[in-house]
Structure formats: structure tokens, C-alpha cells
Coordinates of C-alpha atoms in Angstrom, one line a residue:
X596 CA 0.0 0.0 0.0
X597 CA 1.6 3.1 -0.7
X598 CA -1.4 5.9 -0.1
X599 CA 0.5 8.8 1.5
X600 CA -1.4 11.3 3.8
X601 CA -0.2 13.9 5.7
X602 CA -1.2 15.9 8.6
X603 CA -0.5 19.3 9.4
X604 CA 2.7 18.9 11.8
X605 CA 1.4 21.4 14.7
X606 CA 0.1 24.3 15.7
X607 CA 3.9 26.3 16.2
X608 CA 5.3 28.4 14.2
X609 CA 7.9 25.9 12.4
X610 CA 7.2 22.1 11.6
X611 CA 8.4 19.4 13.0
X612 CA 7.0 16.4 11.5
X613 CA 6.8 12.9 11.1
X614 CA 5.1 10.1 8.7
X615 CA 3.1 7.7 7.8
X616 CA 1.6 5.3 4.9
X617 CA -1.2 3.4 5.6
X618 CA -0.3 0.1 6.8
X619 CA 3.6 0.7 6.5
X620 CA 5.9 3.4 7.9
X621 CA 7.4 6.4 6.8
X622 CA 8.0 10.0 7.3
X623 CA 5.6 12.8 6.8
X624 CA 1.5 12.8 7.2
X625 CA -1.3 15.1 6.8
X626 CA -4.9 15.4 7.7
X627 CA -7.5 13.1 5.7
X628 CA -10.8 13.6 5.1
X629 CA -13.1 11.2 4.8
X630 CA -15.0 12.0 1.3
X631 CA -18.0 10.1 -0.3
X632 CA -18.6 7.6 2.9
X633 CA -20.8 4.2 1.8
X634 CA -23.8 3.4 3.8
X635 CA -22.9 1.4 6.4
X636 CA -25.4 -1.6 5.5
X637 CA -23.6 -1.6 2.4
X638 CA -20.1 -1.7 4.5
X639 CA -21.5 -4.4 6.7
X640 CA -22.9 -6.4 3.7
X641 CA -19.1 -6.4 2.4
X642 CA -17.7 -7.5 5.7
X643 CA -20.0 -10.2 6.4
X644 CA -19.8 -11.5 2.7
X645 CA -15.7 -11.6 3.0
X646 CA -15.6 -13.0 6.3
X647 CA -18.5 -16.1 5.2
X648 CA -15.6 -16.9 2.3
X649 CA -13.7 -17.8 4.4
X650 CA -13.5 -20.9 7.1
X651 CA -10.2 -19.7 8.9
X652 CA -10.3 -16.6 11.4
X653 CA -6.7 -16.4 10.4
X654 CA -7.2 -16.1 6.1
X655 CA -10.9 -14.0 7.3
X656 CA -8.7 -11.6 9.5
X657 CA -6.0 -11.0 6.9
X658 CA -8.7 -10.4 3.9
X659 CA -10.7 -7.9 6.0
X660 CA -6.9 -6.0 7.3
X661 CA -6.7 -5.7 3.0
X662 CA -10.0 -4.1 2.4
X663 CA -9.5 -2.0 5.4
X664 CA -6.4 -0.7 3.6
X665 CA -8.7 -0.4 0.3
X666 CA -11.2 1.4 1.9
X667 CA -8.8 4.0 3.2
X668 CA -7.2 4.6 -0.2
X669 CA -10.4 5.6 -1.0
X670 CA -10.2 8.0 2.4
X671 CA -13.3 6.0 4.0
X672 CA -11.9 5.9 7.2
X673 CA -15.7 4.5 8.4
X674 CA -15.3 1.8 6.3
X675 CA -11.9 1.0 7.4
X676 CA -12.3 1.1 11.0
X677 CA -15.5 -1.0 10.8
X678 CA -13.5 -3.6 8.7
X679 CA -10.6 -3.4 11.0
X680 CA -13.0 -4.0 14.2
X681 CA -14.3 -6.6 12.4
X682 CA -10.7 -8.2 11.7
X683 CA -9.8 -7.8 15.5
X684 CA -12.9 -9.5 16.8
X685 CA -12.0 -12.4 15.0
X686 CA -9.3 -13.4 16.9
X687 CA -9.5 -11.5 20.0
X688 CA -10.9 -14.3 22.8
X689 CA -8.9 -15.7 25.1
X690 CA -9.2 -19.0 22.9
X691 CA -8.0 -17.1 20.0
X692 CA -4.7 -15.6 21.9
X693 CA -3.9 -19.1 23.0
X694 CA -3.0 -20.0 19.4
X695 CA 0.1 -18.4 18.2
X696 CA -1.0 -18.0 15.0
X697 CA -4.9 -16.5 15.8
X698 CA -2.4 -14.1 18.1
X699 CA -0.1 -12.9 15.1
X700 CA -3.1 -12.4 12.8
X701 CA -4.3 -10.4 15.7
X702 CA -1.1 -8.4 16.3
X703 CA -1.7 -7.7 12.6
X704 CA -4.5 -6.3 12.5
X705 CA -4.1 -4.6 15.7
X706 CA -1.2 -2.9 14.1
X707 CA -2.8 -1.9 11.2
X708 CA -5.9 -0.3 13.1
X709 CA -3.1 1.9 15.1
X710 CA -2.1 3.0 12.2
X711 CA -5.5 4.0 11.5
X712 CA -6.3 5.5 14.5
X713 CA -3.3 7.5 14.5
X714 CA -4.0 8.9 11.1
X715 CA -7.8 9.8 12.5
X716 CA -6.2 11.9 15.5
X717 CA -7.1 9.1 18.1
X718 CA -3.6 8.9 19.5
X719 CA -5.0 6.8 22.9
X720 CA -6.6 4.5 20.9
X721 CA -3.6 4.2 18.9
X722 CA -1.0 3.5 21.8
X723 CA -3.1 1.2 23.0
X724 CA -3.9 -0.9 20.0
X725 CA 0.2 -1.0 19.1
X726 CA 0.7 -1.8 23.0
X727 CA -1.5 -5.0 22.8
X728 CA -0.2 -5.8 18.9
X729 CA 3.4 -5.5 20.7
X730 CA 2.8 -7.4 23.8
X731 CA 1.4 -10.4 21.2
X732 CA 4.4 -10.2 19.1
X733 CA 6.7 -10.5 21.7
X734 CA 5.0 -13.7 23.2
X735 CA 5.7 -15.3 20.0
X736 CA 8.2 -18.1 20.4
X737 CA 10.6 -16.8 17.8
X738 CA 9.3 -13.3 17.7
X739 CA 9.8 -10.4 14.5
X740 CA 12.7 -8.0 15.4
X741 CA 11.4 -5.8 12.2
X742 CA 7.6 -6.1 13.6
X743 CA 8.5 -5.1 17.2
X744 CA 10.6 -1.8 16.1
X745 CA 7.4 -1.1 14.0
X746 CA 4.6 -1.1 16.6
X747 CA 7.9 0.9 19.1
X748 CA 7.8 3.0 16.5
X749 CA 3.9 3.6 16.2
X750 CA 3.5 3.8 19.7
X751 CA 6.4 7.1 19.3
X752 CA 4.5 8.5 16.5
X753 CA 1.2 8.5 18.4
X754 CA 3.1 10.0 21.7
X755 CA 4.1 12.2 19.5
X756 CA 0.8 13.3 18.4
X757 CA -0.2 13.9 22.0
X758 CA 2.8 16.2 22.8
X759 CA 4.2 13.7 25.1
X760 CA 7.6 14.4 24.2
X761 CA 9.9 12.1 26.5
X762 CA 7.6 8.9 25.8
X763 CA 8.2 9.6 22.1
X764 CA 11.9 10.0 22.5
X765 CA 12.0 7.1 24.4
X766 CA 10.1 4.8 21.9
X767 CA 12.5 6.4 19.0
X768 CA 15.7 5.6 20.4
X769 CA 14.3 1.5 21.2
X770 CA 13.1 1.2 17.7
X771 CA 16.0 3.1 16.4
X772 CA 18.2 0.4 17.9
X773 CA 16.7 -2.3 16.5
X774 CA 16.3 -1.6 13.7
X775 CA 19.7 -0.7 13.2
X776 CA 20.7 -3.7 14.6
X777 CA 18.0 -5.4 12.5
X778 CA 18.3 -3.6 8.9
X779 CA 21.7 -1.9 8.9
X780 CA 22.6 2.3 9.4
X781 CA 21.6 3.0 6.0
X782 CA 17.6 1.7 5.6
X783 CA 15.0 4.3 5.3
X784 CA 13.0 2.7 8.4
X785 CA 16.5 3.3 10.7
X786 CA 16.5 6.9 9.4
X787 CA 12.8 7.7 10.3
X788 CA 13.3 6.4 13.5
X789 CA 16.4 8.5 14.1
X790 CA 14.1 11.5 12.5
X791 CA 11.8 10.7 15.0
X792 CA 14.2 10.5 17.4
X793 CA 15.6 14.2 16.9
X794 CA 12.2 15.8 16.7
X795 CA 11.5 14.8 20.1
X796 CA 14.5 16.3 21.1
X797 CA 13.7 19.7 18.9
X798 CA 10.1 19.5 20.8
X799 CA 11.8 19.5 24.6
X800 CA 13.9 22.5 23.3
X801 CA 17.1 20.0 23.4
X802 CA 18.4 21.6 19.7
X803 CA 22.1 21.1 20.6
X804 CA 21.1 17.3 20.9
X805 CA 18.8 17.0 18.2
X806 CA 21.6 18.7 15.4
X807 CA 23.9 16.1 15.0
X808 CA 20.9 13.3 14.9
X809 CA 19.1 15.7 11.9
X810 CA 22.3 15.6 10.1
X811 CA 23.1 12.0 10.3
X812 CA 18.9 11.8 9.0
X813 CA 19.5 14.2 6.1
X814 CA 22.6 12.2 4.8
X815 CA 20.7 9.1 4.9
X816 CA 17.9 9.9 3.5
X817 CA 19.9 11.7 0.4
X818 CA 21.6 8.2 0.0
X819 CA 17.9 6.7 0.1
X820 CA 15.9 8.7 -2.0
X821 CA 18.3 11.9 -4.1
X822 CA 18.8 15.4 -2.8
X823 CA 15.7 16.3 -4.1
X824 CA 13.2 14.2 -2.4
X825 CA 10.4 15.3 0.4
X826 CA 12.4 13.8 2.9
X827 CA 15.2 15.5 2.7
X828 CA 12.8 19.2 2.6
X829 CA 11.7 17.8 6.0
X830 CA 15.2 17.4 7.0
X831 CA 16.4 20.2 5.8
X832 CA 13.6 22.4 7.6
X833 CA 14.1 20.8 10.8
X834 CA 17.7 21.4 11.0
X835 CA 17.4 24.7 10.3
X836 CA 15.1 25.6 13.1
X837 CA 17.9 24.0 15.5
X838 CA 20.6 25.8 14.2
X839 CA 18.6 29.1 14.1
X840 CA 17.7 28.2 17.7
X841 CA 21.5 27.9 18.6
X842 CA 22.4 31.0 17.5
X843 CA 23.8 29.8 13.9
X844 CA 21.5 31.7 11.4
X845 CA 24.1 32.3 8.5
X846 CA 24.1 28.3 8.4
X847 CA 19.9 27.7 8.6
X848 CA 18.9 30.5 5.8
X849 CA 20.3 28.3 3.1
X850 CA 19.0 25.4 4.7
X851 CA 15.5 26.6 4.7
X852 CA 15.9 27.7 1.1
X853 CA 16.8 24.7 -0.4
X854 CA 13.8 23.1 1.5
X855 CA 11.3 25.2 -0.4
X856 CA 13.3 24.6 -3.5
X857 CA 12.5 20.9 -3.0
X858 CA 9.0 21.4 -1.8
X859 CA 8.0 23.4 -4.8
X860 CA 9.0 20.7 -7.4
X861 CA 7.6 18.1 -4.8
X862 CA 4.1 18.9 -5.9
X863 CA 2.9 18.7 -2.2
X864 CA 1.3 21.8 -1.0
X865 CA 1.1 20.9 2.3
X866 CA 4.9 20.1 2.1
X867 CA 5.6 23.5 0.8
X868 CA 3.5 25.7 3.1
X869 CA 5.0 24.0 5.7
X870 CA 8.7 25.2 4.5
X871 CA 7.5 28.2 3.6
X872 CA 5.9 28.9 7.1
X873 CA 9.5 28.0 8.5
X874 CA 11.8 30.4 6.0
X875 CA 9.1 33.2 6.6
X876 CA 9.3 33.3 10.5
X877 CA 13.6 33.2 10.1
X878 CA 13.2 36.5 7.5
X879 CA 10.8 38.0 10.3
X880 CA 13.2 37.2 13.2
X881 CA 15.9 38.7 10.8
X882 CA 14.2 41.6 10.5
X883 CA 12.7 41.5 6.5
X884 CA 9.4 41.8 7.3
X885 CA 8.3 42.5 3.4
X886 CA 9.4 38.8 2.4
X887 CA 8.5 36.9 5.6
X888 CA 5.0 38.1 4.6
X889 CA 5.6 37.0 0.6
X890 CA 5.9 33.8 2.5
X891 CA 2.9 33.4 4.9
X892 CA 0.5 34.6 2.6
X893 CA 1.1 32.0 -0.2
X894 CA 1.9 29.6 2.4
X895 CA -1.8 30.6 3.5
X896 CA -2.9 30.6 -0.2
X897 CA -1.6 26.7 -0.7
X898 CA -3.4 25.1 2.5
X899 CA -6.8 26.9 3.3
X900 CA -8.6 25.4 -0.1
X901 CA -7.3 21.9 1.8
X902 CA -7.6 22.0 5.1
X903 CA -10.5 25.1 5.5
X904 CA -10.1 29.0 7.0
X905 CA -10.6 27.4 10.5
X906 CA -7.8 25.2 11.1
X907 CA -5.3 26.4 13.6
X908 CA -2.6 26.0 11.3
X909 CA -4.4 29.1 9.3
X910 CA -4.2 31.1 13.0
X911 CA -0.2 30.6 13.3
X912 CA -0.5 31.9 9.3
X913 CA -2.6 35.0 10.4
X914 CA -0.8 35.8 13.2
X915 CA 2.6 35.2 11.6
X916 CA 1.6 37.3 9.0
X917 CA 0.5 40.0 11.8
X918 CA 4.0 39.8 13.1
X919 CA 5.3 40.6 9.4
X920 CA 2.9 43.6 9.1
X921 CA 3.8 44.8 12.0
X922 CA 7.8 44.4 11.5
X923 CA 6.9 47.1 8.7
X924 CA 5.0 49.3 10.3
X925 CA 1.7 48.5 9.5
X926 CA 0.1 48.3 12.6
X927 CA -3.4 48.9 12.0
X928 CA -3.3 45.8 9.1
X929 CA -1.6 43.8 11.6
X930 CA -4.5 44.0 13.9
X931 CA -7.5 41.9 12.7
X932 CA -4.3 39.3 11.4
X933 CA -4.0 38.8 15.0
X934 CA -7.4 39.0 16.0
X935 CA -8.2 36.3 13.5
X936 CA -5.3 34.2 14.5
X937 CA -5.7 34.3 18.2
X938 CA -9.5 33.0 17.5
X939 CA -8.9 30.5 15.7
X940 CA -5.7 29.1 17.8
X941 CA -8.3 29.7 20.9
X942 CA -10.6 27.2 19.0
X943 CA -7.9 24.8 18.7
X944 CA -6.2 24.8 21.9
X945 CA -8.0 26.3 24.4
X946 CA -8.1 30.1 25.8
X947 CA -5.5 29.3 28.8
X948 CA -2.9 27.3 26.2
X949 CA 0.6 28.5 26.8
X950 CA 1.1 28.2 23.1
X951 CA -1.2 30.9 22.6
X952 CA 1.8 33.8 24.4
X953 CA 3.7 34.6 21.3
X954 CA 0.4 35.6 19.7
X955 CA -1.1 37.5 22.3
X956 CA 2.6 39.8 22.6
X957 CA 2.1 40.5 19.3
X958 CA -1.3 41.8 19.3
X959 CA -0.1 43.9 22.6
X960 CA 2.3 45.3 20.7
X961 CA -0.3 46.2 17.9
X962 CA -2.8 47.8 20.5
X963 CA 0.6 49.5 21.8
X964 CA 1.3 51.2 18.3
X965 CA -2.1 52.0 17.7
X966 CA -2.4 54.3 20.8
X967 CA -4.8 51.6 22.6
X968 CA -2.4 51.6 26.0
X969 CA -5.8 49.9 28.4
X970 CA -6.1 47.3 25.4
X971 CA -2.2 46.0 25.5
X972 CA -2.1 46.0 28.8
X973 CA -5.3 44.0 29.4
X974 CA -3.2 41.6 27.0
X975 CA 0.1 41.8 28.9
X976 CA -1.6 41.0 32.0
X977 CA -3.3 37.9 29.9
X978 CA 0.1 36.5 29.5
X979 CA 1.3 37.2 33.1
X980 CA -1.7 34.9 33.5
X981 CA -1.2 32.0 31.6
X982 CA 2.4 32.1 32.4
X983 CA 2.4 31.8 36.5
X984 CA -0.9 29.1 35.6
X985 CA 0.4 27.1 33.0
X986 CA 4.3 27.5 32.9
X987 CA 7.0 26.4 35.4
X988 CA 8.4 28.8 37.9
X989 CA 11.4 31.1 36.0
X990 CA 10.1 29.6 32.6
X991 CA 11.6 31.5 29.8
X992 CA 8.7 32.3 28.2
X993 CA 7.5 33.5 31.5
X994 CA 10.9 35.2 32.3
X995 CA 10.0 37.2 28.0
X996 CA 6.3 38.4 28.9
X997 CA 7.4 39.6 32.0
X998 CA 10.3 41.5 30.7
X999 CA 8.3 42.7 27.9
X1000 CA 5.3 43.7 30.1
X1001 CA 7.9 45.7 32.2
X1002 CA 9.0 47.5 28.6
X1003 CA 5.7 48.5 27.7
X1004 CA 5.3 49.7 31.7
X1005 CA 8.6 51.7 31.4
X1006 CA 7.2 53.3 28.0
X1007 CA 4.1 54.2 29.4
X1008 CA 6.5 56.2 32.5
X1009 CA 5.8 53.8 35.2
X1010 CA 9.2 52.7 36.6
X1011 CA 7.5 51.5 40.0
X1012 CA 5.0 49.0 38.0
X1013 CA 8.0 47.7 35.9
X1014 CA 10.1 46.9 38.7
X1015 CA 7.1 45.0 40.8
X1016 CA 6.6 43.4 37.1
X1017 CA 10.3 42.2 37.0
X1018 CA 10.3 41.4 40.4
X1019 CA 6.9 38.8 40.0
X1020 CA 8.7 37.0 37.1
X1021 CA 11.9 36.5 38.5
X1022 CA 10.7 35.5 41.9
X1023 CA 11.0 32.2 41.2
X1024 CA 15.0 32.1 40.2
X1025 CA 16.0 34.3 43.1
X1026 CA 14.0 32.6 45.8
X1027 CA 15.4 28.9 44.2
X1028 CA 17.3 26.8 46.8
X1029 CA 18.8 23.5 46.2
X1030 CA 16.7 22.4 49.2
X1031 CA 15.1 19.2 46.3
X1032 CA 11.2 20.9 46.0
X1033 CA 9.6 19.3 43.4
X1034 CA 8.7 21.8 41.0
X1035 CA 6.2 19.7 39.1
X1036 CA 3.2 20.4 41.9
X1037 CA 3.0 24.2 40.4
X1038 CA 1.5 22.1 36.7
X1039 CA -1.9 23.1 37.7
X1040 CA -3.4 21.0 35.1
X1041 CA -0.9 21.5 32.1
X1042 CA -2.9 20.2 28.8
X1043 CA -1.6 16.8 27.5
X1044 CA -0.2 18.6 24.3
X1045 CA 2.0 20.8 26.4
X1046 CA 2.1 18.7 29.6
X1047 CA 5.7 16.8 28.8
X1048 CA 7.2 20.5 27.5
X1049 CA 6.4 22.0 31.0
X1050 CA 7.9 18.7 32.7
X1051 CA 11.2 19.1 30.4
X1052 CA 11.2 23.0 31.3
X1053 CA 11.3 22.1 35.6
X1054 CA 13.9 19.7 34.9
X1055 CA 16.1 22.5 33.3
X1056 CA 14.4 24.8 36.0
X1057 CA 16.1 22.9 38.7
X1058 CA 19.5 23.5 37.1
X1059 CA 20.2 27.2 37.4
X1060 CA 23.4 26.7 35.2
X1061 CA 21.4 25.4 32.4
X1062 CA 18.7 28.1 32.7
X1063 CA 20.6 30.6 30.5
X1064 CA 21.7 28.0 27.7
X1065 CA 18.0 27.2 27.6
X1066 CA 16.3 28.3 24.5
X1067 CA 12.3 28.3 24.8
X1068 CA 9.6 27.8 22.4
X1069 CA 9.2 30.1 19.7
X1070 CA 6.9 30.5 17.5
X1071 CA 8.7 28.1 15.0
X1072 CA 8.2 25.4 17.4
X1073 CA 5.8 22.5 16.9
X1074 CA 5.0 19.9 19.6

């Protein structure tokens, strides 16, 4: 089967994403959209009918696994999961797992309905479904070393999807192992888990780490597939957020560039906006406001017809293109930008989302140059908010609205406020001790997609020499 589908990576502001094909593994996916969904009688009829031809559970299983995978190259995700349920239930009695061989056709098609529910956004579902396929595959007496790095590797992807950063990592380096072990350095299933690998380091803001692994990816997969393949765009895109995050701009801008140069000939437009979004918010943070929002705007252009005006990729598109407008000057057409954006990534994430700070500074400064001082600060204070509820104690992004909340104070002639400002955001650093409190109770109900970035943040919290080497999110970041 080699359908393709890709998601949109993440709600940040670069991509960092990973892959799948139906039924086998890869790198990259995107959302899919069920289309022209049959009746379900009709589905029903079909399953019934395949599984009456045949007498063994095992053949029945393995037939109804292949129409699942027909179905959803047809994107009729209904049809698959209800042939896929159908498949499971087959084998899935205590009878049945007694067997070795009822279990493997079970592990299969449990395996292939994580896949599934991965690619539909159920990522509990889908851990769970690659946990049981794994714990069947390993009680097999001579157990598949490929199979088991798979389902490792599933379960990674689908921590992945949940922001659970340290799971992923974790299930990337296993699978990476093996299947190094198992298919040599040089296999395209040894470089996605080492992808995989290095974006869950790039997610817990560990870029120094994840630099070397996105280099040893990129040359791998140029072996694999030619310097100009989709892959390598990824690759290329990825690395140069870590090397712009480590202070080594003059080496990401060509990096970035040859990754839209790739992603334009790829002829995938969900590849390309992707890239695009990247090389846009380097220009912005270099200052070129004019062609960071050339590249927003057809990045914009290339996914709304696919994905709709309402996804919250489109509000990191808005809002990026707010921050363009406004690095030019053009504060009062950077405003509804914002507004737009900050809706729509409200709608996707929630209204107390930590991810949500980068956009709500830059609509403060907007209100700011438009004169509306009780407006910015009513959004400065909104930060301040989210940051002591949702962020750990001396968090970087904490330690940025604060500092920047004090700017706008100083500006407005307020030196006391500023200095109380400063003080409440660094309160945290110069009141730590090394007397071993456990950070982690200030979480306050952290959502699942940002839960494991807080957790990695207290760790570095609790090291006051690795607070200033600490980069934190930015809005190129994608967990």
C-alpha cells in the first residue's frame, strides 16, 4: 500500500513532522478527510460476505486488514475502522490468543488499526492498540525483530501526536536500535526512527542534541531517496530551526531555502507551506518583514482550499503574518491578522494554552502602536496569567512576557509597576534553593499537548546553570 497522507505537523510556528503510509511506515502525514462515505449496510454487507468466504479466522482476518487498507485509499476511514473492528474481533478471545498464530493475525491487524487510529487523531486509541499488537508479538516463540521496532515506533509517533515528548523520545531511540541492529545504518526505516528521534528532542527545546541526529537523517535519506526528495525538505527544515535556535542563522537561511526549492518541485502543497511557514518566520526574526509576509501569505494561499479558514494552522498563518505587518509598520493591518489568529488558535487549543503567548505579545504590541495603552495591557496581563498558571516557575517564556510587560510599563512612564513586574517574574529564580522541592506540583493541570514541554522545562528549572543555555519555544516550534 503506498497511499501517502499527511497531517498538518502542529500548531507552532515551524514544523516538525513525522510520517506515515497506511499500513507501513514512513516519514511525513497530513490530515485526511473522509470523502463520499458508503452506507454502512452496504459496509456491513461487504464485511459479512468476506468473512463467510472464508472458514479460517486467520485467512478472514488477513482479507478484511486488505479491504481495510482499500477502503482508506479511498479515504473511508468508516469503512476501514469498521472492517478493521471486524478483523480484531475475529481473533480477540482468550481462545484465540492461546494460538500463536490466531495471536499474530491479531497483532496484525491490531497494528494496522493503530495506524489508522493514528491517522484519524485518536492517539489513545492508537498507543493502546500498538501496546497489545506488541505485547502479542513478543510472546511469540521466535518473535519479528522488524515487527516489534514497528509497533515501538507507532506507539512514538502517536506519543508524539499527544505532545508527550519524553515517551516519544523514548520509543524512537528502542526502535532506532533495532532496527539498526536489525536492517543496517543506511535503511529508510533506521533513518525515520532517528528522525523521530531528533524531533522529540527539537520538541523539549534540546536543539544542541537533536543537530547532530538531523544531520546523520539528512545524509541518509539523500543516500535513500536523491537530494531532491520530500524527505530530505523535512530534514532540511528541521535542522534549520535547530541551528537558528542555537544562535547559527548564517548556516539555517540556506538550509530553509533549499527546503522550499525541494518542496516546490515536490508537488505537495502541504509540504511547501510547511517550508514556507519556516523560511518566513527566520526572515521575520531577521528583521525583513516585506518577504517573511511574501511567504505566509502563499503559504496561506496553498493550504486553506485543503484544510478550511478554521484550522489552527491558518491562526499561526494570520498571526505570523500579523508579526510581518507589524515588523513594517503596519500596525493597523496587523491588527485583525491577529485578532483572526488568536481566535482560531483559541478554538484549537484552548483560551488558557501556553502556546497561545507569542500571539497574544504580538497583538499587545499592535494595540501598543495603535495608541490603545488599556487594550495592550489588558493583553500583557493575559500573558502574566497564563504564564504563572500554566508555565513552570522562572520559565523562559515567563521570564519574555514579563520583561516585555515591564518594557511596555517603562514606555508608558511607570518605573514602579515595571520593577514590581520584573520582580513577580523573576521570583521564582531568586528565591530557588537547592533544598530538592519538586517543581512539578505548580502544573496546575498543564494540557496533554503541552504537559511533557512543561515537565522538560522544571527539569532544566532545577539547574540554574542550564537556565541561560536554555532556548524556549518560539513560534517556529511545533510539539
Amino acid at each position: 500500500m503506498t497511499v501517502r497522507r499527511r497531517r498538518i505537523g502542529g500548531y507552532g510556528r515551524s514544523i516538525v513532522v513525522t510520517a506515515c503510509v497506511f499500513g507501513l511506515s514512513a516519514t511525513l502525514t497530513s490530515p485526511v478527510r473522509a470523502q463520499a462515505t458508503p452506507a454502512v449496510q452496504a459496509i456491513a454487507d461487504e464485511i459479512t460476505t468476506l468473512r463467510d468466504a472464508h472458514a479460517s479466522p486467520i485467512a478472514a482476518s488477513d482479507a478484511l486488514a486488505e479491504l481495510a487498507r482499500r477502503r482508506y485509499g479511498r479515504e473511508d476511514l468508516p469503512g476501514a475502522r469498521a472492517a478493521l473492528d471486524a478483523a480484531v474481533a475475529l481473533n480477540a478471545s482468550t481462545e484465540g490468543e492461546a494460538d500463536p498464530q490466531r495471536a499474530l493475525a491479531l497483532a496484525r491487524a491490531l497494528g494496522t488499526r493503530a495506524r489508522l487510529n493514528h491517522e484519524a487523531g485518536d492517539y489513545p486509541s492508537a498507543i493502546a492498540d500498538a501496546g497489545r499488537a506488541l505485547a502479542l508479538r513478543r510472546a511469540q516463540p521466535d518473535p519479528d525483530p522488524a515487527e516489534i521496532a514497528t509497533l515501538i515506533y507507532d506507539q512514538g509517533r502517536a506519543h508524539d501526536g499527544r505532545g508527550d515528548h519524553e515517551k516519544t523520545e523514548a520509543a524512537a531511540l528502542e526502535s532506532y536500535e533495532i532496527r539498526r541492529t536489525h536492517f543496517g545504518q543506511v535503511h529508510e526505516k533506521t533513518a525515520d526512527s532517528l528522525n523521530l528521534y531528533a524531533n522529540a528532542l527539537a520538541a523539549q527545546g534540546r536543539h544542541a542534541e537533536a543537530d547532530p541526529a538531523y544531520r546523520q537523517v539528512l545524509g541518509m535519506y539523500e543516500v535513500l531517496y536523491g537530494p531532491k526528495d520530500w524527505h530530505v525538505a523535512i530534514v532540511l527544515s528541521n535542522l534549520g530551526n535547530s541551528l537558528r535556535r542555537t544562535g547559527r542563522a548564517s548556516q539555517a537561511a540556506p538550509l530553509y531555502r533549499r527546503a522550499v526549492a525541494i518542496a516546490e518541485i515536490s508537488g505537495d502543497k502541504v509540504l511547501l507551506a510547511q517550508c514556507l511557514n519556516n523560511y518566513g518566520w527566520f526572515l521575520h526574526l531577521q528583521g525583513d518583514g516585506r518577504k517573511a509576509e511574501t511567504q505566509f501569505r502563499r503559504a496561506q494561499s496553498l493550504v486553506v482550499p485543503l484544510i478550511g479558514d478554521s484550522h489552527a494552522f491558518v491562526g499561526v498563518l494570520r498571526a505570523n503574518i500579523g508579526y510581518a505587518l507589524l515588523d513594517q509598520g503596519r500596525a493597523a493591518e496587523a491588527e485583525p491578522e491577529f485578532a483572526r489568529g488568536l481566535a482560531l488558535l483559541e478554538q484549537g487549543m484552548g483560551t488558557e494554552s501556553p502556546d497561545l503567548l507569542d500571539t497574544l505579545a504580538g497583538a499587545a504590541s499592535t494595540q501598543a502602536a495603535l495608541g490603545r495603552f488599556a487594550e495592550a495591557e489588558a493583553l500583557h496581563k493575559r500573558i502574566g496569567l497564563i504564564a504563572a498558571a500554566r508555565l513552570t516557575p522562572g520559565h523562559p517564556e515567563g521570564l519574555k512576557g514579563g520583561g516585555a510587560y515591564a518594557a511596555f510599563l517603562l514606555e508608558r512612564d511607570r518605573p514602579g509597576d515595571a520593577l514590581n513586574e520584573l520582580r513577580t517574574s523573576l521570583g521564582p529564580l531568586t528565591s530557588r534553593t537547592s533544598g530538592g522541592r519538586d517543581w512539578r506540583v505548580a502544573v496546575r493541570g498543564a494540557r496533554p499537548l503541552f504537559a511533557q514541554r512543561v515537565e522538560a522545562g522544571w527539569r532544566l528549572a532545577a539547574q540554574p546553570a542550564a537556565m541561560s543555555a536554555f532556548s524556549g519555544p518560539d513560534r517556529s516550534s511545533t510539539p
